[in-house]
PDB file of C-alpha atoms and ligand atoms in Angstrom:
ATOM      1  CA  MET A 112     -31.156  12.644 -14.094  1.00  0.00           C
ATOM      2  CA  ASP A 113     -28.726  15.113 -15.687  1.00  0.00           C
ATOM      3  CA  GLN A 114     -25.371  13.295 -15.194  1.00  0.00           C
ATOM      4  CA  GLN A 115     -23.248  16.422 -15.676  1.00  0.00           C
ATOM      5  CA  ALA A 116     -25.302  18.439 -13.211  1.00  0.00           C
ATOM      6  CA  ILE A 117     -25.172  15.675 -10.617  1.00  0.00           C
ATOM      7  CA  GLU A 118     -21.383  15.305 -11.074  1.00  0.00           C
ATOM      8  CA  SER A 119     -20.995  19.067 -10.490  1.00  0.00           C
ATOM      9  CA  TYR A 120     -23.202  18.685  -7.403  1.00  0.00           C
ATOM     10  CA  ALA A 121     -20.955  15.857  -6.135  1.00  0.00           C
ATOM     11  CA  ILE A 122     -17.818  17.943  -6.764  1.00  0.00           C
ATOM     12  CA  ASN A 123     -19.347  20.924  -4.951  1.00  0.00           C
ATOM     13  CA  HIS A 124     -20.073  18.755  -1.915  1.00  0.00           C
ATOM     14  CA  THR A 125     -16.580  17.246  -1.776  1.00  0.00           C
ATOM     15  CA  THR A 126     -13.756  18.733   0.328  1.00  0.00           C
ATOM     16  CA  ASP A 127     -11.981  21.503  -1.567  1.00  0.00           C
ATOM     17  CA  HIS A 128      -8.338  21.400  -2.664  1.00  0.00           C
ATOM     18  CA  SER A 129      -5.526  23.022  -0.731  1.00  0.00           C
ATOM     19  CA  LYS A 130      -4.419  26.507  -1.896  1.00  0.00           C
ATOM     20  CA  LEU A 131      -1.280  25.050  -3.487  1.00  0.00           C
ATOM     21  CA  ILE A 132      -3.199  22.439  -5.439  1.00  0.00           C
ATOM     22  CA  LYS A 133      -5.620  25.096  -6.730  1.00  0.00           C
ATOM     23  CA  GLU A 134      -2.569  27.016  -7.984  1.00  0.00           C
ATOM     24  CA  LEU A 135      -1.176  23.849  -9.614  1.00  0.00           C
ATOM     25  CA  ILE A 136      -4.495  23.335 -11.450  1.00  0.00           C
ATOM     26  CA  SER A 137      -4.513  26.987 -12.691  1.00  0.00           C
ATOM     27  CA  VAL A 138      -0.898  26.791 -13.902  1.00  0.00           C
ATOM     28  CA  SER A 139      -1.620  23.451 -15.634  1.00  0.00           C
ATOM     29  CA  GLU A 140      -4.681  24.985 -17.338  1.00  0.00           C
ATOM     30  CA  GLU A 141      -2.725  28.045 -18.485  1.00  0.00           C
ATOM     31  CA  ASN A 142       0.205  26.083 -19.902  1.00  0.00           C
ATOM     32  CA  LEU A 143      -1.125  22.799 -21.217  1.00  0.00           C
ATOM     33  CA  GLU A 144      -3.820  21.559 -23.536  1.00  0.00           C
ATOM     34  CA  HIS A 145      -4.355  18.099 -21.983  1.00  0.00           C
ATOM     35  CA  ILE A 146      -5.659  19.360 -18.663  1.00  0.00           C
ATOM     36  CA  ASP A 147      -8.362  16.671 -18.711  1.00  0.00           C
ATOM     37  CA  MET A 148      -5.580  14.187 -17.818  1.00  0.00           C
ATOM     38  CA  LEU A 149      -5.632  15.596 -14.299  1.00  0.00           C
ATOM     39  CA  SER A 150      -7.808  13.231 -12.280  1.00  0.00           C
ATOM     40  CA  GLY A 151      -9.864  15.962 -10.576  1.00  0.00           C
ATOM     41  CA  ARG A 152     -11.479  16.637  -7.233  1.00  0.00           C
ATOM     42  CA  LEU A 153     -13.669  13.515  -6.905  1.00  0.00           C
ATOM     43  CA  VAL A 154     -10.812  11.092  -7.621  1.00  0.00           C
ATOM     44  CA  GLY A 155      -8.267  13.299  -5.835  1.00  0.00           C
ATOM     45  CA  ARG A 156     -10.225  13.502  -2.602  1.00  0.00           C
ATOM     46  CA  LEU A 157     -11.038   9.783  -2.814  1.00  0.00           C
ATOM     47  CA  LEU A 158      -7.288   9.087  -3.017  1.00  0.00           C
ATOM     48  CA  SER A 159      -6.602  11.447  -0.124  1.00  0.00           C
ATOM     49  CA  LEU A 160      -9.216   9.797   2.099  1.00  0.00           C
ATOM     50  CA  LEU A 161      -8.090   6.273   1.183  1.00  0.00           C
ATOM     51  CA  VAL A 162      -4.451   7.125   1.955  1.00  0.00           C
ATOM     52  CA  LYS A 163      -5.498   8.510   5.363  1.00  0.00           C
ATOM     53  CA  ILE A 164      -7.958   5.715   6.249  1.00  0.00           C
ATOM     54  CA  SER A 165      -5.556   2.947   5.195  1.00  0.00           C
ATOM     55  CA  GLY A 166      -2.636   4.482   7.105  1.00  0.00           C
ATOM     56  CA  ALA A 167      -0.498   4.045   3.987  1.00  0.00           C
ATOM     57  CA  LYS A 168       3.158   5.018   4.228  1.00  0.00           C
ATOM     58  CA  ARG A 169       4.658   3.930   0.929  1.00  0.00           C
ATOM     59  CA  VAL A 170       2.844   4.985  -2.232  1.00  0.00           C
ATOM     60  CA  LEU A 171       3.555   4.275  -5.902  1.00  0.00           C
ATOM     61  CA  GLU A 172       1.881   6.319  -8.623  1.00  0.00           C
ATOM     62  CA  VAL A 173       2.034   5.513 -12.337  1.00  0.00           C
ATOM     63  CA  GLY A 174       1.384   8.770 -14.236  1.00  0.00           C
ATOM     64  CA  THR A 175       2.369  12.077 -12.625  1.00  0.00           C
ATOM     65  CA  PHE A 176       1.291  14.605 -15.275  1.00  0.00           C
ATOM     66  CA  THR A 177       1.745  17.950 -13.455  1.00  0.00           C
ATOM     67  CA  GLY A 178       1.646  16.392  -9.994  1.00  0.00           C
ATOM     68  CA  TYR A 179      -1.977  16.894  -8.977  1.00  0.00           C
ATOM     69  CA  SER A 180      -2.746  13.409  -7.624  1.00  0.00           C
ATOM     70  CA  ALA A 181       0.837  12.950  -6.370  1.00  0.00           C
ATOM     71  CA  LEU A 182       0.621  16.091  -4.221  1.00  0.00           C
ATOM     72  CA  THR A 183      -2.913  15.280  -3.099  1.00  0.00           C
ATOM     73  CA  MET A 184      -1.711  11.881  -1.827  1.00  0.00           C
ATOM     74  CA  ALA A 185       1.570  13.263  -0.426  1.00  0.00           C
ATOM     75  CA  GLU A 186      -0.373  15.845   1.610  1.00  0.00           C
ATOM     76  CA  ALA A 187      -2.419  12.956   3.059  1.00  0.00           C
ATOM     77  CA  LEU A 188       0.628  10.880   4.037  1.00  0.00           C
ATOM     78  CA  PRO A 189       2.173  11.014   7.517  1.00  0.00           C
ATOM     79  CA  ASP A 190       5.494  12.891   7.907  1.00  0.00           C
ATOM     80  CA  ASP A 191       7.504   9.695   7.450  1.00  0.00           C
ATOM     81  CA  GLY A 192       5.525   8.664   4.351  1.00  0.00           C
ATOM     82  CA  GLU A 193       7.067   8.253   0.899  1.00  0.00           C
ATOM     83  CA  LEU A 194       5.548   8.615  -2.546  1.00  0.00           C
ATOM     84  CA  PHE A 195       7.198   7.556  -5.805  1.00  0.00           C
ATOM     85  CA  THR A 196       5.545   8.964  -8.907  1.00  0.00           C
ATOM     86  CA  CYS A 197       6.442   7.854 -12.455  1.00  0.00           C
ATOM     87  CA  GLU A 198       6.341  10.113 -15.520  1.00  0.00           C
ATOM     88  CA  TYR A 199       8.102   9.975 -18.891  1.00  0.00           C
ATOM     89  CA  ASN A 200       7.120  13.275 -20.498  1.00  0.00           C
ATOM     90  CA  GLU A 201       9.651  16.027 -19.727  1.00  0.00           C
ATOM     91  CA  ARG A 202       7.092  18.639 -20.749  1.00  0.00           C
ATOM     92  CA  TYR A 203       5.158  18.008 -17.543  1.00  0.00           C
ATOM     93  CA  GLU A 204       8.222  17.583 -15.336  1.00  0.00           C
ATOM     94  CA  ASP A 205       8.882  21.311 -14.770  1.00  0.00           C
ATOM     95  CA  ILE A 206       5.411  22.093 -13.440  1.00  0.00           C
ATOM     96  CA  ALA A 207       5.399  18.953 -11.279  1.00  0.00           C
ATOM     97  CA  ARG A 208       8.842  19.697  -9.794  1.00  0.00           C
ATOM     98  CA  THR A 209       7.964  23.377  -9.196  1.00  0.00           C
ATOM     99  CA  PHE A 210       4.912  22.413  -7.159  1.00  0.00           C
ATOM    100  CA  PHE A 211       6.600  19.555  -5.310  1.00  0.00           C
ATOM    101  CA  GLU A 212       9.281  22.069  -4.241  1.00  0.00           C
ATOM    102  CA  LYS A 213       6.644  24.576  -3.080  1.00  0.00           C
ATOM    103  CA  SER A 214       4.844  21.948  -0.999  1.00  0.00           C
ATOM    104  CA  GLU A 215       5.387  21.137   2.660  1.00  0.00           C
ATOM    105  CA  ALA A 216       5.136  17.512   1.519  1.00  0.00           C
ATOM    106  CA  GLU A 217       8.199  17.891  -0.751  1.00  0.00           C
ATOM    107  CA  SER A 218      10.447  15.592   1.279  1.00  0.00           C
ATOM    108  CA  LYS A 219       7.977  12.715   0.825  1.00  0.00           C
ATOM    109  CA  VAL A 220       7.910  12.883  -2.990  1.00  0.00           C
ATOM    110  CA  THR A 221      10.307  11.266  -5.481  1.00  0.00           C
ATOM    111  CA  LEU A 222       9.646  11.927  -9.165  1.00  0.00           C
ATOM    112  CA  VAL A 223      10.929   9.011 -11.244  1.00  0.00           C
ATOM    113  CA  MET A 224      11.444   9.972 -14.901  1.00  0.00           C
ATOM    114  CA  GLY A 225      11.358   7.387 -17.696  1.00  0.00           C
ATOM    115  CA  LYS A 226       9.005   4.733 -19.028  1.00  0.00           C
ATOM    116  CA  ALA A 227       7.216   3.345 -16.001  1.00  0.00           C
ATOM    117  CA  LEU A 228       7.515  -0.314 -17.020  1.00  0.00           C
ATOM    118  CA  GLU A 229      11.293   0.227 -16.994  1.00  0.00           C
ATOM    119  CA  THR A 230      11.568   2.501 -13.939  1.00  0.00           C
ATOM    120  CA  ILE A 231       9.261   0.680 -11.499  1.00  0.00           C
ATOM    121  CA  PRO A 232      11.719  -2.239 -11.116  1.00  0.00           C
ATOM    122  CA  THR A 233      14.400   0.320 -10.137  1.00  0.00           C
ATOM    123  CA  ILE A 234      12.344   1.481  -7.127  1.00  0.00           C
ATOM    124  CA  SER A 235      13.161  -0.797  -4.219  1.00  0.00           C
ATOM    125  CA  GLY A 236      10.807  -2.219  -1.603  1.00  0.00           C
ATOM    126  CA  SER A 237       7.085  -2.877  -1.404  1.00  0.00           C
ATOM    127  CA  PHE A 238       4.122  -0.479  -1.453  1.00  0.00           C
ATOM    128  CA  ASP A 239       1.007  -0.205   0.645  1.00  0.00           C
ATOM    129  CA  PHE A 240      -0.859   2.086  -1.738  1.00  0.00           C
ATOM    130  CA  VAL A 241      -0.734   2.232  -5.542  1.00  0.00           C
ATOM    131  CA  PHE A 242      -2.455   4.558  -8.025  1.00  0.00           C
ATOM    132  CA  ILE A 243      -2.373   3.508 -11.672  1.00  0.00           C
ATOM    133  CA  ASP A 244      -3.197   6.342 -14.075  1.00  0.00           C
ATOM    134  CA  ALA A 245      -1.025   6.156 -17.226  1.00  0.00           C
ATOM    135  CA  ASP A 246      -0.282   4.203 -20.385  1.00  0.00           C
ATOM    136  CA  LYS A 247      -3.678   2.479 -20.691  1.00  0.00           C
ATOM    137  CA  ILE A 248      -2.475  -0.076 -23.238  1.00  0.00           C
ATOM    138  CA  ASN A 249      -0.177  -1.490 -20.543  1.00  0.00           C
ATOM    139  CA  TYR A 250      -2.725  -1.547 -17.710  1.00  0.00           C
ATOM    140  CA  PRO A 251      -2.639  -5.394 -17.482  1.00  0.00           C
ATOM    141  CA  ASN A 252       1.185  -5.280 -17.395  1.00  0.00           C
ATOM    142  CA  TYR A 253       1.261  -2.723 -14.558  1.00  0.00           C
ATOM    143  CA  TYR A 254      -1.138  -4.874 -12.548  1.00  0.00           C
ATOM    144  CA  LYS A 255       0.938  -8.027 -13.073  1.00  0.00           C
ATOM    145  CA  MET A 256       4.165  -6.164 -12.266  1.00  0.00           C
ATOM    146  CA  ILE A 257       2.949  -4.267  -9.209  1.00  0.00           C
ATOM    147  CA  LEU A 258       0.501  -6.619  -7.428  1.00  0.00           C
ATOM    148  CA  PRO A 259       3.294  -8.912  -6.138  1.00  0.00           C
ATOM    149  CA  ARG A 260       4.889  -5.790  -4.604  1.00  0.00           C
ATOM    150  CA  LEU A 261       1.684  -4.598  -2.926  1.00  0.00           C
ATOM    151  CA  GLU A 262       1.635  -5.433   0.792  1.00  0.00           C
ATOM    152  CA  GLN A 263      -1.055  -7.755   2.102  1.00  0.00           C
ATOM    153  CA  GLY A 264      -3.975  -5.448   3.007  1.00  0.00           C
ATOM    154  CA  GLY A 265      -2.551  -2.829   0.619  1.00  0.00           C
ATOM    155  CA  ILE A 266      -4.781  -0.731  -1.618  1.00  0.00           C
ATOM    156  CA  MET A 267      -4.599  -0.235  -5.377  1.00  0.00           C
ATOM    157  CA  VAL A 268      -6.662   2.405  -7.176  1.00  0.00           C
ATOM    158  CA  ILE A 269      -6.982   2.299 -10.953  1.00  0.00           C
ATOM    159  CA  ASP A 270      -8.369   5.286 -12.862  1.00  0.00           C
ATOM    160  CA  ASN A 271     -10.258   5.397 -16.190  1.00  0.00           C
ATOM    161  CA  VAL A 272     -11.524   1.827 -15.973  1.00  0.00           C
ATOM    162  CA  PHE A 273     -14.431   2.792 -18.306  1.00  0.00           C
ATOM    163  CA  TRP A 274     -12.241   4.667 -20.844  1.00  0.00           C
ATOM    164  CA  SER A 275     -15.269   6.744 -21.883  1.00  0.00           C
ATOM    165  CA  GLY A 276     -17.251   3.542 -22.441  1.00  0.00           C
ATOM    166  CA  GLU A 277     -14.662   2.093 -24.847  1.00  0.00           C
ATOM    167  CA  VAL A 278     -14.204  -0.974 -22.598  1.00  0.00           C
ATOM    168  CA  LEU A 279     -17.422  -2.115 -24.326  1.00  0.00           C
ATOM    169  CA  ASP A 280     -15.971  -1.458 -27.804  1.00  0.00           C
ATOM    170  CA  SER A 281     -13.980  -4.348 -29.247  1.00  0.00           C
ATOM    171  CA  GLU A 282     -12.482  -1.986 -31.887  1.00  0.00           C
ATOM    172  CA  SER A 283     -10.687   0.174 -29.286  1.00  0.00           C
ATOM    173  CA  ASP A 284      -7.150  -0.998 -28.438  1.00  0.00           C
ATOM    174  CA  LYS A 285      -7.022   0.937 -25.171  1.00  0.00           C
ATOM    175  CA  GLY A 286     -10.579  -0.075 -24.332  1.00  0.00           C
ATOM    176  CA  LYS A 287      -9.632  -3.736 -24.915  1.00  0.00           C
ATOM    177  CA  ALA A 288      -6.510  -3.452 -22.723  1.00  0.00           C
ATOM    178  CA  ILE A 289      -8.473  -1.871 -19.875  1.00  0.00           C
ATOM    179  CA  ASP A 290     -11.255  -4.447 -20.248  1.00  0.00           C
ATOM    180  CA  GLU A 291      -8.578  -7.157 -20.079  1.00  0.00           C
ATOM    181  CA  LEU A 292      -7.363  -5.745 -16.763  1.00  0.00           C
ATOM    182  CA  ASN A 293     -10.927  -5.391 -15.436  1.00  0.00           C
ATOM    183  CA  THR A 294     -11.497  -9.071 -16.303  1.00  0.00           C
ATOM    184  CA  ILE A 295      -8.211 -10.152 -14.671  1.00  0.00           C
ATOM    185  CA  ILE A 296      -9.184  -8.330 -11.470  1.00  0.00           C
ATOM    186  CA  ARG A 297     -12.703  -9.820 -11.439  1.00  0.00           C
ATOM    187  CA  GLY A 298     -11.192 -13.324 -11.604  1.00  0.00           C
ATOM    188  CA  ASP A 299      -8.330 -12.721  -9.168  1.00  0.00           C
ATOM    189  CA  ASN A 300      -8.970 -14.372  -5.798  1.00  0.00           C
ATOM    190  CA  ALA A 301      -5.986 -12.526  -4.332  1.00  0.00           C
ATOM    191  CA  VAL A 302      -7.960  -9.257  -4.257  1.00  0.00           C
ATOM    192  CA  GLU A 303     -11.358  -7.827  -3.340  1.00  0.00           C
ATOM    193  CA  GLN A 304     -12.539  -4.847  -5.345  1.00  0.00           C
ATOM    194  CA  VAL A 305     -15.227  -2.322  -6.135  1.00  0.00           C
ATOM    195  CA  MET A 306     -15.611  -0.597  -9.506  1.00  0.00           C
ATOM    196  CA  LEU A 307     -17.018   2.850  -8.847  1.00  0.00           C
ATOM    197  CA  PRO A 308     -18.892   4.811 -11.523  1.00  0.00           C
ATOM    198  CA  VAL A 309     -17.021   7.956 -10.499  1.00  0.00           C
ATOM    199  CA  ARG A 310     -15.981  10.186 -13.393  1.00  0.00           C
ATOM    200  CA  ASP A 311     -14.386   7.805 -15.979  1.00  0.00           C
ATOM    201  CA  GLY A 312     -14.604   4.786 -13.639  1.00  0.00           C
ATOM    202  CA  VAL A 313     -12.356   4.043 -10.680  1.00  0.00           C
ATOM    203  CA  THR A 314     -11.520   0.591  -9.324  1.00  0.00           C
ATOM    204  CA  VAL A 315     -10.478   0.362  -5.688  1.00  0.00           C
ATOM    205  CA  LEU A 316      -9.040  -2.989  -4.636  1.00  0.00           C
ATOM    206  CA  ARG A 317      -7.472  -4.486  -1.540  1.00  0.00           C
ATOM    207  CA  LYS A 318      -4.943  -7.311  -1.606  1.00  0.00           C
ATOM    208  CA  LYS A 319      -6.215 -10.079   0.675  1.00  0.00           C
TER     209      LYS A 319
HETATM  210  C1  SAM B  87      -3.671  10.737 -16.937  1.00  0.00           C
HETATM  211  S1  SAM B  87      -2.122  11.469 -16.753  1.00  0.00           S
HETATM  212  C2  SAM B  87      -1.791  11.377 -15.035  1.00  0.00           C
HETATM  213  C3  SAM B  87      -2.611  12.359 -14.252  1.00  0.00           C
HETATM  214  C4  SAM B  87      -2.226  12.459 -12.800  1.00  0.00           C
HETATM  215  N1  SAM B  87      -2.284  11.180 -12.143  1.00  0.00           N
HETATM  216  C5  SAM B  87      -3.173  13.429 -12.140  1.00  0.00           C
HETATM  217  O1  SAM B  87      -4.211  12.992 -11.629  1.00  0.00           O
HETATM  218  O2  SAM B  87      -2.888  14.622 -12.186  1.00  0.00           O
HETATM  219  C6  SAM B  87      -1.047  10.233 -17.380  1.00  0.00           C
HETATM  220  C7  SAM B  87       0.418  10.640 -17.377  1.00  0.00           C
HETATM  221  O3  SAM B  87       1.194   9.464 -17.600  1.00  0.00           O
HETATM  222  C8  SAM B  87       2.278   9.782 -18.454  1.00  0.00           C
HETATM  223  N2  SAM B  87       2.680   8.542 -19.108  1.00  0.00           N
HETATM  224  C9  SAM B  87       2.102   7.944 -20.171  1.00  0.00           C
HETATM  225  N3  SAM B  87       2.750   6.819 -20.493  1.00  0.00           N
HETATM  226  C10 SAM B  87       3.764   6.682 -19.603  1.00  0.00           C
HETATM  227  C11 SAM B  87       4.777   5.726 -19.399  1.00  0.00           C
HETATM  228  N4  SAM B  87       4.901   4.652 -20.204  1.00  0.00           N
HETATM  229  N5  SAM B  87       5.633   5.895 -18.377  1.00  0.00           N
HETATM  230  C12 SAM B  87       5.536   6.970 -17.547  1.00  0.00           C
HETATM  231  N6  SAM B  87       4.586   7.924 -17.698  1.00  0.00           N
HETATM  232  C13 SAM B  87       3.712   7.788 -18.702  1.00  0.00           C
HETATM  233  C14 SAM B  87       1.737  10.858 -19.378  1.00  0.00           C
HETATM  234  O4  SAM B  87       2.788  11.645 -19.913  1.00  0.00           O
HETATM  235  C15 SAM B  87       0.795  11.632 -18.459  1.00  0.00           C
HETATM  236  O5  SAM B  87       1.456  12.729 -17.892  1.00  0.00           O
END
């Protein structure tokens, strides 16, 4: 089976983005070189569905980039939902803020600038949905920091859990850090999880 062709087939049979999110993707492509950081339609629509199915109201995202996954989740939240999204690179802040302001979901979104390990403790309260998608070397630290603040029955989604296959490569620092987290999750009786071979690997877990 041609993996690239079948991934394109899956994307083409997945609900399309909103008009605003299509515009955000075009502007990101025109202005930035690291567009592959954007998690894309398969992961984006998975997040959107999970937010809706779980009835989540309070979302934490680690890694905003230009706001693609943040807006996708914010659009899926109810009117009284809240989403906190953490980013430290000011280069991406302008595009993210521009699109948050253009969105009907604007009032639900708070962009938290600074290093996420330092800013997450400044956000009060617990979360019922978490998306981890930044700073791979610290993946185990984000899990340890955030899991105690995830509500019972809450969902955590972790992107890039394959890191292009480098989780199998003991020479890769990021691969080793992600593999460490994958191993922690496998042995953690507090959660139940599935590791999906979607794009670069996505773990979806529920806190028991
Ligand atoms: C993979 S991208 C996020 C993509 C986004 N979730 C999406 O789907 O569009 C990771 C982002 O995390 C940011 N980042 C990396 N390390 C960080 C840190 N320590 N604290 C906050 N943000 C960080 C990067 O600047 C980058 O914009």
